[in-house]
CSV table of C-alpha atoms in Angstrom, one decimal:
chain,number,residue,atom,x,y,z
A,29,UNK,CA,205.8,123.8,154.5
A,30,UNK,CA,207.8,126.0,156.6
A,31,UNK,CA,210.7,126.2,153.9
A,32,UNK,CA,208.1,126.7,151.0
A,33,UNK,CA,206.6,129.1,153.2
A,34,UNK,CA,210.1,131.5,153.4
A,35,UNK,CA,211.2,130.9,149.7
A,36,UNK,CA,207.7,132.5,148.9
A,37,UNK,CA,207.9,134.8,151.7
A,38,UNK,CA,204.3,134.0,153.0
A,39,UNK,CA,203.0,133.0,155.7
A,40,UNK,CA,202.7,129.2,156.9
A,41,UNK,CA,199.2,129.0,156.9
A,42,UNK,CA,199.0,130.1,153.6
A,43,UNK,CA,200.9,127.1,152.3
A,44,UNK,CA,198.9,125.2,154.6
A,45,UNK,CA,196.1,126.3,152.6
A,46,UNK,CA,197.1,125.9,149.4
A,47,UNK,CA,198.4,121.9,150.1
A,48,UNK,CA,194.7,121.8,152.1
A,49,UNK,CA,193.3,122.8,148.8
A,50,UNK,CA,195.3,120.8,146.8
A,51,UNK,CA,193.8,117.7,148.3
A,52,UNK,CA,190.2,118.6,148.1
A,53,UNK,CA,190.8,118.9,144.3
A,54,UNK,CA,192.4,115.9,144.1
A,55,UNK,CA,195.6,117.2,142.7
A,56,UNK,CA,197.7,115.6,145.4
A,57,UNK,CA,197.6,112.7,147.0
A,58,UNK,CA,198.8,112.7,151.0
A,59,UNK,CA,200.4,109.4,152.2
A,60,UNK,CA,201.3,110.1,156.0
A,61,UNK,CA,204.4,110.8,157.0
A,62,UNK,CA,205.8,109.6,153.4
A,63,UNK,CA,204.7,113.2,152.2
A,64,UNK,CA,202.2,114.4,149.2
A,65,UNK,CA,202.7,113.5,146.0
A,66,UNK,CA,201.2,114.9,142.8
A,67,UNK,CA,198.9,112.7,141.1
A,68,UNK,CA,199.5,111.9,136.9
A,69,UNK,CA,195.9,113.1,136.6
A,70,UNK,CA,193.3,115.4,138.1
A,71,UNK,CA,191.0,112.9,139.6
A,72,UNK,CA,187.4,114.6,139.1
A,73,UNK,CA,187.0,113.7,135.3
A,74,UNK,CA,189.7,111.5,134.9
A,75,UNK,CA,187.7,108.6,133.8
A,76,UNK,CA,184.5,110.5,132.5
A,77,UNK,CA,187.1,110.9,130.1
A,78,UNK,CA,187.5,107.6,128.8
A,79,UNK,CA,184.4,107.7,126.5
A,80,UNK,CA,184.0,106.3,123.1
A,81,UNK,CA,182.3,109.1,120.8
A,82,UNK,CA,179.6,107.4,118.7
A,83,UNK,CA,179.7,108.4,115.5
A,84,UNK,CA,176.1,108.4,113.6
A,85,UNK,CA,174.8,105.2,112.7
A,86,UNK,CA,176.5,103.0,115.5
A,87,UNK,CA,174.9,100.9,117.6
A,88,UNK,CA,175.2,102.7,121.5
A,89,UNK,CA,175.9,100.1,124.2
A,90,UNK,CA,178.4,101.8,125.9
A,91,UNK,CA,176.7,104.2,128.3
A,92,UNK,CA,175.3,101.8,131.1
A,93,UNK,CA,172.0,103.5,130.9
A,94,UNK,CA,168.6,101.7,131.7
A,95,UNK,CA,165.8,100.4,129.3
A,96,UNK,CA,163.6,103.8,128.9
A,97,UNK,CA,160.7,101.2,127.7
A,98,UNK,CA,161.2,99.5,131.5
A,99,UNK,CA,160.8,102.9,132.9
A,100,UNK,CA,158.1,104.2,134.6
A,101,UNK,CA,156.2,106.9,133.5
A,102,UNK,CA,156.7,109.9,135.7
A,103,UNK,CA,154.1,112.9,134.9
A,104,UNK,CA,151.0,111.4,137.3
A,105,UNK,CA,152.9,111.2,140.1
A,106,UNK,CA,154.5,114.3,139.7
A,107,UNK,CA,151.4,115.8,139.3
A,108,UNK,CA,149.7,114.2,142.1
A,109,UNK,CA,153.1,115.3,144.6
A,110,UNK,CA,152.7,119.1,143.4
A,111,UNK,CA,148.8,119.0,144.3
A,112,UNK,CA,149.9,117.6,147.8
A,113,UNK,CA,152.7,120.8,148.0
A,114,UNK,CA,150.3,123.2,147.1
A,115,UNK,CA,147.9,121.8,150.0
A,116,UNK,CA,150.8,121.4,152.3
A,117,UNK,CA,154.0,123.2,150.7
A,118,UNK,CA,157.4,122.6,152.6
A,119,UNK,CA,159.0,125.3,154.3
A,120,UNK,CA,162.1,126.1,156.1
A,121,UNK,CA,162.7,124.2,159.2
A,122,UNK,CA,160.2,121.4,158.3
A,123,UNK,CA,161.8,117.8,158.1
A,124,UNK,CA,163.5,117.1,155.4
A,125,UNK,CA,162.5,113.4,155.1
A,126,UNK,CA,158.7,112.5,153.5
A,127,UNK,CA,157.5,110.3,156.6
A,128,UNK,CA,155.6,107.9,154.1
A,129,UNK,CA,159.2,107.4,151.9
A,130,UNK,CA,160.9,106.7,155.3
A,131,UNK,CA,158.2,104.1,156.6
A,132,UNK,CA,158.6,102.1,152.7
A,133,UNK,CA,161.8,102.7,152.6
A,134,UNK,CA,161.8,101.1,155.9
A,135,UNK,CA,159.6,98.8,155.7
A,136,UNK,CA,162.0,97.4,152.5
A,137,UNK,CA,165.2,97.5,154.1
A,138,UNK,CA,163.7,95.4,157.1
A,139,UNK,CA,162.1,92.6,154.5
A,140,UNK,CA,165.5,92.3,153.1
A,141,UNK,CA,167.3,91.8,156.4
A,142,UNK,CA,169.1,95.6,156.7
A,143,UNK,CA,169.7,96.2,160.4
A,144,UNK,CA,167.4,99.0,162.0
A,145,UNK,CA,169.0,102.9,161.7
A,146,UNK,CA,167.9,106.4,160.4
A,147,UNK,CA,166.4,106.9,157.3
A,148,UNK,CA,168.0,109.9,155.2
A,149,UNK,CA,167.7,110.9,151.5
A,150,UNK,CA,170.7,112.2,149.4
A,151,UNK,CA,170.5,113.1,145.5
A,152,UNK,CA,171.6,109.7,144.3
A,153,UNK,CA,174.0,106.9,145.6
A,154,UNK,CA,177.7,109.1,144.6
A,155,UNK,CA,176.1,112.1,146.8
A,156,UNK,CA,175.3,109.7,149.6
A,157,UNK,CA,178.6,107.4,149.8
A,158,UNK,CA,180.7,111.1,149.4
A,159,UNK,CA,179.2,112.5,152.3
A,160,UNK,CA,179.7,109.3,154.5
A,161,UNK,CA,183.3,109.0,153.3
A,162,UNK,CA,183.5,112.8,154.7
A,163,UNK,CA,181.8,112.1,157.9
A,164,UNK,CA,184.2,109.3,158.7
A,165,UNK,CA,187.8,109.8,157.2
A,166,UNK,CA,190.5,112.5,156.9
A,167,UNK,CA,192.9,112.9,153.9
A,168,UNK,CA,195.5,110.6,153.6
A,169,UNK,CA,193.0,108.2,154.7
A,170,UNK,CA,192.1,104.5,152.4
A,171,UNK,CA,189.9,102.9,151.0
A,172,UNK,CA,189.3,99.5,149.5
A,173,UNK,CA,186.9,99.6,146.7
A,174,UNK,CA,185.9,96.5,143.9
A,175,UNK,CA,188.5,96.5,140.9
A,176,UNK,CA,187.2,96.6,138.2
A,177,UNK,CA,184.7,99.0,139.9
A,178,UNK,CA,182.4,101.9,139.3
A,179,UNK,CA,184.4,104.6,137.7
A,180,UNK,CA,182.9,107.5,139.1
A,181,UNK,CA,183.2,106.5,142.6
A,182,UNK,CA,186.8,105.6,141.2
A,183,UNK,CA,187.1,109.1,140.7
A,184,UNK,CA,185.4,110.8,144.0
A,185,UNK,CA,188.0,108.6,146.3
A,186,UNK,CA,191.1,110.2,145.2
A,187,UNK,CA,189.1,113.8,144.4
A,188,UNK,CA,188.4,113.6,148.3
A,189,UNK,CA,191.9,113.1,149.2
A,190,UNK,CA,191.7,109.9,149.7
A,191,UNK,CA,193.6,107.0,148.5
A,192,UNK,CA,192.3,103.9,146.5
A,193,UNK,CA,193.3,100.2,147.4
A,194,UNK,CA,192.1,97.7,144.5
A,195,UNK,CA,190.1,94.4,146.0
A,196,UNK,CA,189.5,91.8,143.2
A,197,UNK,CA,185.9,90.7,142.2
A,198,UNK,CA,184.3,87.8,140.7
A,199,UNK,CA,180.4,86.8,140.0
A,200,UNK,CA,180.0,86.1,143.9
A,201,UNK,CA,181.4,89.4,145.1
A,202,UNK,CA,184.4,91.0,146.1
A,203,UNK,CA,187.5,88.6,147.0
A,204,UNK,CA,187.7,88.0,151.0
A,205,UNK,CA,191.4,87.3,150.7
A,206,UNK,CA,192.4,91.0,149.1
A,207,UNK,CA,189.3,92.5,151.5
A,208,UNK,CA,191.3,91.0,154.2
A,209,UNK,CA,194.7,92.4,153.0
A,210,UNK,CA,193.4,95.8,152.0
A,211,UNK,CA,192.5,96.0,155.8
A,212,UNK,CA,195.3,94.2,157.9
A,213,UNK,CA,197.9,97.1,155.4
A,214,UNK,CA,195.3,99.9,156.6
A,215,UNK,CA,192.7,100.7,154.6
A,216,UNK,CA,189.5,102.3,156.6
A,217,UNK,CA,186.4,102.0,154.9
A,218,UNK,CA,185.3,99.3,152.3
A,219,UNK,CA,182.8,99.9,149.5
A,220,UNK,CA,180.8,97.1,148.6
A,221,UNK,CA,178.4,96.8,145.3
A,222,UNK,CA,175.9,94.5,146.8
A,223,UNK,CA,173.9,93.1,143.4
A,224,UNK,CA,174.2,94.5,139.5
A,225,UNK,CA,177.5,95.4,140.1
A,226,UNK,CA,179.1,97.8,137.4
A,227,UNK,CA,180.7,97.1,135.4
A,228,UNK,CA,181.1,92.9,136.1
A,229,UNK,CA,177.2,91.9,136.8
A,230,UNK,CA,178.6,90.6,140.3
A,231,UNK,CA,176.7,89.7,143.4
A,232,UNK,CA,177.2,89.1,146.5
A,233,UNK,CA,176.3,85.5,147.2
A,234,UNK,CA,175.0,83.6,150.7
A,235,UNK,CA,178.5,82.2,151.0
A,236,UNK,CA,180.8,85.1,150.2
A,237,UNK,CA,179.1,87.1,152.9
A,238,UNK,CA,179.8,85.3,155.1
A,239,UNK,CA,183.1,85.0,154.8
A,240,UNK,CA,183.4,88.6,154.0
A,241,UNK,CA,181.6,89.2,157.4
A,242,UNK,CA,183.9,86.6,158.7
A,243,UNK,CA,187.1,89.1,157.8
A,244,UNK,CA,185.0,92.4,158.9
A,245,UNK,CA,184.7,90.9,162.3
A,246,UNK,CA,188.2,90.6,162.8
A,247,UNK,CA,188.5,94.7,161.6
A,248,UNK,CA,185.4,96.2,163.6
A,249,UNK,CA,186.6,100.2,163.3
A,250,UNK,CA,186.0,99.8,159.5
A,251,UNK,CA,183.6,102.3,157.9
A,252,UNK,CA,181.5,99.9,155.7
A,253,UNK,CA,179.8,101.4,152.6
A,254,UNK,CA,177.2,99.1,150.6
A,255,UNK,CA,175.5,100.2,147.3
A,256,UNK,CA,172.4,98.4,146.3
A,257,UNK,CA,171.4,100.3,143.3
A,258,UNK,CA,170.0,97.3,141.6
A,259,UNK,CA,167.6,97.4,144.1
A,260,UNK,CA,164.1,96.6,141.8
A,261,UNK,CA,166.2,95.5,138.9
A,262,UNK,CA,167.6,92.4,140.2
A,263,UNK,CA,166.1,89.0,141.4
A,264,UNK,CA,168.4,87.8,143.5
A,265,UNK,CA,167.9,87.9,147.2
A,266,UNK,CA,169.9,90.6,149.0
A,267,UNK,CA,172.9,89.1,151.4
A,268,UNK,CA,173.1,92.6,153.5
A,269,UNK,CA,176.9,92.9,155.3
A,270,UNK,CA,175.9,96.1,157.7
A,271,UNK,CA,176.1,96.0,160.8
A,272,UNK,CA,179.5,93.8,161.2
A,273,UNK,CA,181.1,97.0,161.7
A,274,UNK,CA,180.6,99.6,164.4
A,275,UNK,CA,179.9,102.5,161.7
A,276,UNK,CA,177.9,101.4,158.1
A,277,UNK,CA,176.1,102.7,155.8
A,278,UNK,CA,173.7,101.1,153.5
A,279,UNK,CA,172.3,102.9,149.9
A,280,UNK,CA,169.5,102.4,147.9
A,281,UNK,CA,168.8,104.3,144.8
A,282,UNK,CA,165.9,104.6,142.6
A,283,UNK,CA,168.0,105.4,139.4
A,284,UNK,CA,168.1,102.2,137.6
A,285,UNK,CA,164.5,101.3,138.2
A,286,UNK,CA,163.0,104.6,138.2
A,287,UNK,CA,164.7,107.1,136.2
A,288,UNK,CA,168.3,108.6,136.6
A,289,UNK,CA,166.6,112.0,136.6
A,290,UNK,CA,165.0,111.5,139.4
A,291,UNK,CA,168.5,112.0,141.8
A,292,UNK,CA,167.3,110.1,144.6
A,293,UNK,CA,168.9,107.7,147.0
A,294,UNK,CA,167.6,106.4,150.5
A,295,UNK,CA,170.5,106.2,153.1
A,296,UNK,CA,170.6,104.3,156.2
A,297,UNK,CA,173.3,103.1,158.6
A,298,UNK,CA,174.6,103.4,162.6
A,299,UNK,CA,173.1,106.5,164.3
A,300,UNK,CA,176.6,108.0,164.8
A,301,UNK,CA,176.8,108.1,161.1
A,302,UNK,CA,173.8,109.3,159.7
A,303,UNK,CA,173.6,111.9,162.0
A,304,UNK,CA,176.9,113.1,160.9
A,305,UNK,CA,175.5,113.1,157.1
A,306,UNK,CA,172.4,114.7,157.9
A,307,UNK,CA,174.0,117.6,159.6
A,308,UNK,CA,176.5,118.3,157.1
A,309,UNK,CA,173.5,118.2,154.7
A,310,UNK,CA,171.6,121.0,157.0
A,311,UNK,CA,174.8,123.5,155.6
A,312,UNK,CA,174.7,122.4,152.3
A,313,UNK,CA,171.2,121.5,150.0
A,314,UNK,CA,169.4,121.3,153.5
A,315,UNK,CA,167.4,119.0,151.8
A,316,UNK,CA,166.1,116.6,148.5
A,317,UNK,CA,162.7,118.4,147.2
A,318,UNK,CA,160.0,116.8,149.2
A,319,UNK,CA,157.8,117.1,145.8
A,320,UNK,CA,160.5,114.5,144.6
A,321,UNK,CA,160.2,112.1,147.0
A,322,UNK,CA,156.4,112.2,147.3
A,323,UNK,CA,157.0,111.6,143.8
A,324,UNK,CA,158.5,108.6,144.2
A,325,UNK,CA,156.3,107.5,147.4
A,326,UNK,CA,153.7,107.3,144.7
A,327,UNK,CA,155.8,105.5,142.3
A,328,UNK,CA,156.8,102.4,144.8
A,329,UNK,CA,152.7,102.7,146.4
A,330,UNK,CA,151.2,102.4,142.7
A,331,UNK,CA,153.3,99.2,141.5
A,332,UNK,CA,155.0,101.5,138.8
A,333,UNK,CA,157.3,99.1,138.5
A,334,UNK,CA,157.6,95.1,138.0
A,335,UNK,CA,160.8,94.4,139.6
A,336,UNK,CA,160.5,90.5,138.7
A,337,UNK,CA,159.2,91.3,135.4
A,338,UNK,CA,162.6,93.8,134.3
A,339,UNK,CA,164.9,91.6,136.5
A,340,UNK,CA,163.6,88.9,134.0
A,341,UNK,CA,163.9,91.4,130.9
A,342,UNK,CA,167.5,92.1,132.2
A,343,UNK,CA,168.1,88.9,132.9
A,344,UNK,CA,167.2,87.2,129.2
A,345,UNK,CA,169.0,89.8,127.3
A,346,UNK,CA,172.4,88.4,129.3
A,347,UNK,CA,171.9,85.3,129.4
A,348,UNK,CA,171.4,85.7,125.8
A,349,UNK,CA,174.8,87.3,125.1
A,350,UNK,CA,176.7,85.1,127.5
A,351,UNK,CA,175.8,82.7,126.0
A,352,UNK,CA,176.3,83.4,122.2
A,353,UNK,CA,179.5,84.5,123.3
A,354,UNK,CA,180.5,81.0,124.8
A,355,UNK,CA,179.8,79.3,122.1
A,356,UNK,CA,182.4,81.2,120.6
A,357,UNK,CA,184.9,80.2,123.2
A,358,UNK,CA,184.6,83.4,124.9
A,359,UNK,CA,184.1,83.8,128.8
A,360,UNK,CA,181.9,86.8,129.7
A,361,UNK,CA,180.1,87.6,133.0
A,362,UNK,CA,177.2,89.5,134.0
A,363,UNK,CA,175.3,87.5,136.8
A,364,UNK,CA,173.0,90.7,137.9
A,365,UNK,CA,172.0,94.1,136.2
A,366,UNK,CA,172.4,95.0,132.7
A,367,UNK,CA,176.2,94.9,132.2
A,368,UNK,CA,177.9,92.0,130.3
A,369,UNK,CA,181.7,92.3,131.1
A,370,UNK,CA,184.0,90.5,128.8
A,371,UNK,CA,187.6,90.7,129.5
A,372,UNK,CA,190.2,91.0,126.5
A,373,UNK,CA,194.0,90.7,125.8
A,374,UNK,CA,194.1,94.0,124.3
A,375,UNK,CA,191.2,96.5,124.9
A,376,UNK,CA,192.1,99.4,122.9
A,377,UNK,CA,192.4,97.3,119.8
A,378,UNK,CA,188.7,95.3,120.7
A,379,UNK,CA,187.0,98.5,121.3
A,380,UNK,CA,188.5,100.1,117.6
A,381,UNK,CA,187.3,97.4,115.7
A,382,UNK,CA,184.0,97.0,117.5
A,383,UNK,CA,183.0,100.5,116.9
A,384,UNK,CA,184.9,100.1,113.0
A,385,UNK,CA,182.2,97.5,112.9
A,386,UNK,CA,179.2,99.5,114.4
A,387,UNK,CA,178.6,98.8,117.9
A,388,UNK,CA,180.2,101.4,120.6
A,389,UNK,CA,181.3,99.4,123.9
A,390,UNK,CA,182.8,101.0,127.0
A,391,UNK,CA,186.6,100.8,127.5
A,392,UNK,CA,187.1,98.4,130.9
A,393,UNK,CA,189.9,101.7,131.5
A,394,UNK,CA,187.2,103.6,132.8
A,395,UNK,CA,186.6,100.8,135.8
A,396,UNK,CA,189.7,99.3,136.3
A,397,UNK,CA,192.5,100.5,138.5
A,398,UNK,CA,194.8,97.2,138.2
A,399,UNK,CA,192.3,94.3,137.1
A,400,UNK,CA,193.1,93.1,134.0
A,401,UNK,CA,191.4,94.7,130.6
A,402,UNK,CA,188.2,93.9,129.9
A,403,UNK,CA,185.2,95.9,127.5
A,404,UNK,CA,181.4,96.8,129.3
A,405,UNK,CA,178.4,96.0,127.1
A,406,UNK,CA,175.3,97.8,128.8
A,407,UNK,CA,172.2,94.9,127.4
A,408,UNK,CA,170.1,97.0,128.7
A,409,UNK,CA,168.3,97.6,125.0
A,410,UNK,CA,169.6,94.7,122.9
A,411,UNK,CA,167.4,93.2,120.9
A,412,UNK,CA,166.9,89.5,120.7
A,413,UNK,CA,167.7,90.1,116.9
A,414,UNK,CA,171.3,91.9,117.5
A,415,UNK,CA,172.8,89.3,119.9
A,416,UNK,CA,173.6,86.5,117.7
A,417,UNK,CA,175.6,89.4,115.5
A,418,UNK,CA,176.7,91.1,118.4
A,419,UNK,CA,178.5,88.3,119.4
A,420,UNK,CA,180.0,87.3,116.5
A,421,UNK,CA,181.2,90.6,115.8
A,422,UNK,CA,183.1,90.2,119.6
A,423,UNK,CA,184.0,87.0,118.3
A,424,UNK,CA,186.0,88.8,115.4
A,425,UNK,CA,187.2,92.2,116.9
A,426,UNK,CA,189.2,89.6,119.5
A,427,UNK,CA,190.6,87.4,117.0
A,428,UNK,CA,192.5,84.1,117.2
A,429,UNK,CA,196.0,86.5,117.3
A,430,UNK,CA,194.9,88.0,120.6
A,431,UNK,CA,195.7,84.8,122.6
A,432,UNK,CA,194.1,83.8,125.9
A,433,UNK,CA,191.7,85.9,127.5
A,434,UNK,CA,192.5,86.4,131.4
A,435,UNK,CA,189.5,86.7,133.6
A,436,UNK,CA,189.1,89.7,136.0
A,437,UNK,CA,189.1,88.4,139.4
């Protein structure tokens, strides 16, 4: 810095600065005392680039979106929160959690085994897990996360300034033995996917997590991250890690059940933490919009949603393409959510002739960092008529030339 500093003839801090700012954006990476290095891409939309554009007249299954029919209808409670603001509107220096969301909320996470902690609300899951990563870890800092993984929280690692270490995953959950590597080389925070993993349908089984408990005990300074956004999508119990660390975070969001609109995510974890969070959140947004969250107190008090009824939904439509797609000799997994991941030999050439043929898949490039290749079909809205066709059509746009398909783990 100090020799970049006098061929530029400004000050140090200045180049300070500028490096400081670098990070942030994501444009270098910092490795510790083996320097900074420019990364080959900006990391904020590097993957959002990665998109397929659906031409008229092709079948979208590409997006990862929810089933609008298994969606609740929002306008009554809406309506209902607004006539409670104008009663009792919100105002500076009130609190910025609903009480009633915190005690369900609560009241949930304690059913399904989450230890006790502080109750905060972010604008969706990526807003939450950012602003824990911040509270805990510096730039230069790592962080294992699943591979393949979600690509937007693929993204946010690096755009923080922090570095990405790839942990495998198969149908039970992320691998113990590259958990346990990631952490013994340094990594300092782990982000789990608890159920309806994206893109692979993974989750996190009775037995793998306890053994992933088994290696977080042995690291107890790790900051532990868990998403559970198919919280109310999913029907398989909930095998909770937090707490085997000394600072966790758990996140539930109402996205996939509710509506994606809605931008809403309950956040607990240790005290240390989600004070942290919620004060960084006093200087920024100060707050989610109380109408929102009264919103969706009314949604999860009114039964506005089956969960077992669009787990089964879900569940049916990938059992139902799994299965077409091994009778075809074709291995494909999607044990939770509404993903169906099937990995390829050559996933450039799958996706081209899948969308030549009418159906628009995601590229597995926008979740992988060094997993093998592999296409996401969101089931979300297939019909029971298109599987059997949609399958076949796999069947051909893979081909007997592509040779053996690897799996991901």
């Amino acid at each position: 810095m100090r020799e970049l500093a006098e061929r530029l003839g400004v000050n140090p801090n200045t180049v300070a600065a500028a490096y400081r700012t670098l990070r942030e954006r994501g444009v270098i990476e910092t490795a510790g005392r083996r320097g900074s290095r420019v990364r080959s891409k900006p990391a904020t939309t590097a993957r959002e680039l990665i998109r397929v554009e659906v031409p008229p007249g092709v079948r979208n299954l590409s997006e990862g979106n929810p089933d609008p029919a298994l969606l609740p209808a929002l306008a009554g409670a809406f309506a209902a929160a607004a006539e409670e603001g104008d009663r009792e509107p919100v105002l500076y220096g009130h609190a910025p959690v609903e009480p009633e969301l915190a005690r369900l909320a609560r009241a949930g996470l304690d059913a399904d085994g989450v230890p006790d902690g502080p109750v905060a609300v972010t604008s969706g899951a990526l807003d939450a897990m950012e602003r824990v990563l911040m509270a805990h870890l510096r730039p230069g800092d790592a962080v294992a996360v699943e591979d393949p993984g979600w690509g937007s929280l693929l993204d946010l690692v690096p755009a923080l300034g922090l570095r990405t270490v790839p942990v495998g995953v198969d149908d039970e959950g992320p691998s113990p033995d590259d958990v346990r590597k990631a952490l013994a080389g340094g990594a300092r925070a782990l982000i789990v996917t608890d159920r309806a993993q994206n893109p692979t349908g993974a989750a996190l089984s009775a037995a793998r997590a306890r053994a992933l408990r088994t290696v977080l005990a042995d690291h107890p300074e790790t900051l532990l991250v868990e998403d559970d956004h198919g919280h109310h999508i999913v029907d398989l119990p909930l095998h909770a890690l937090a707490g085997t660390t000394r600072s966790w975070a758990f996140v539930r969001s109402a996205a996939k059940a509710y509506g994606p609109d809605l931008r809403l995510a309950v956040l607990t974890g240790d005290a240390v933490t989600l004070d942290r969070v919620r004060g960084r959140q006093r200087l920024g947004p100060g707050w989610v919009s109380r109408i929102v969250q009264r919103a969706v107190v009314r949604l999860w008090s009114e039964g506005a949603v089956d969960p077992a009824a669009v787990a089964a939904r879900y569940g049916r439509r990938r059992d139902a393409l799994i299965g077409e797609l091994a009778r075809r000799g074709i291995t494909a997994h999607g044990r939770s959510g509404m993903n169906v991941w099937v990995p390829v030999p050559d996933e450039t050439g799958a996706v081209a002739r899948l969308l030549h043929a009418g159906w628009a898949v995601a590229p597995g490039a926008r979740f992988r960092l060094s997993a093998p290749p592999g296409i996401r079909v969101t089931v979300s809205t297939l019909a029971e008529g298109e599987t059997e066709p949609l399958a076949e059509t796999i069947a051909a746009a893979l081909g007997p030339a592509g040779g053996p398909v690897r799996t991901y783990a």
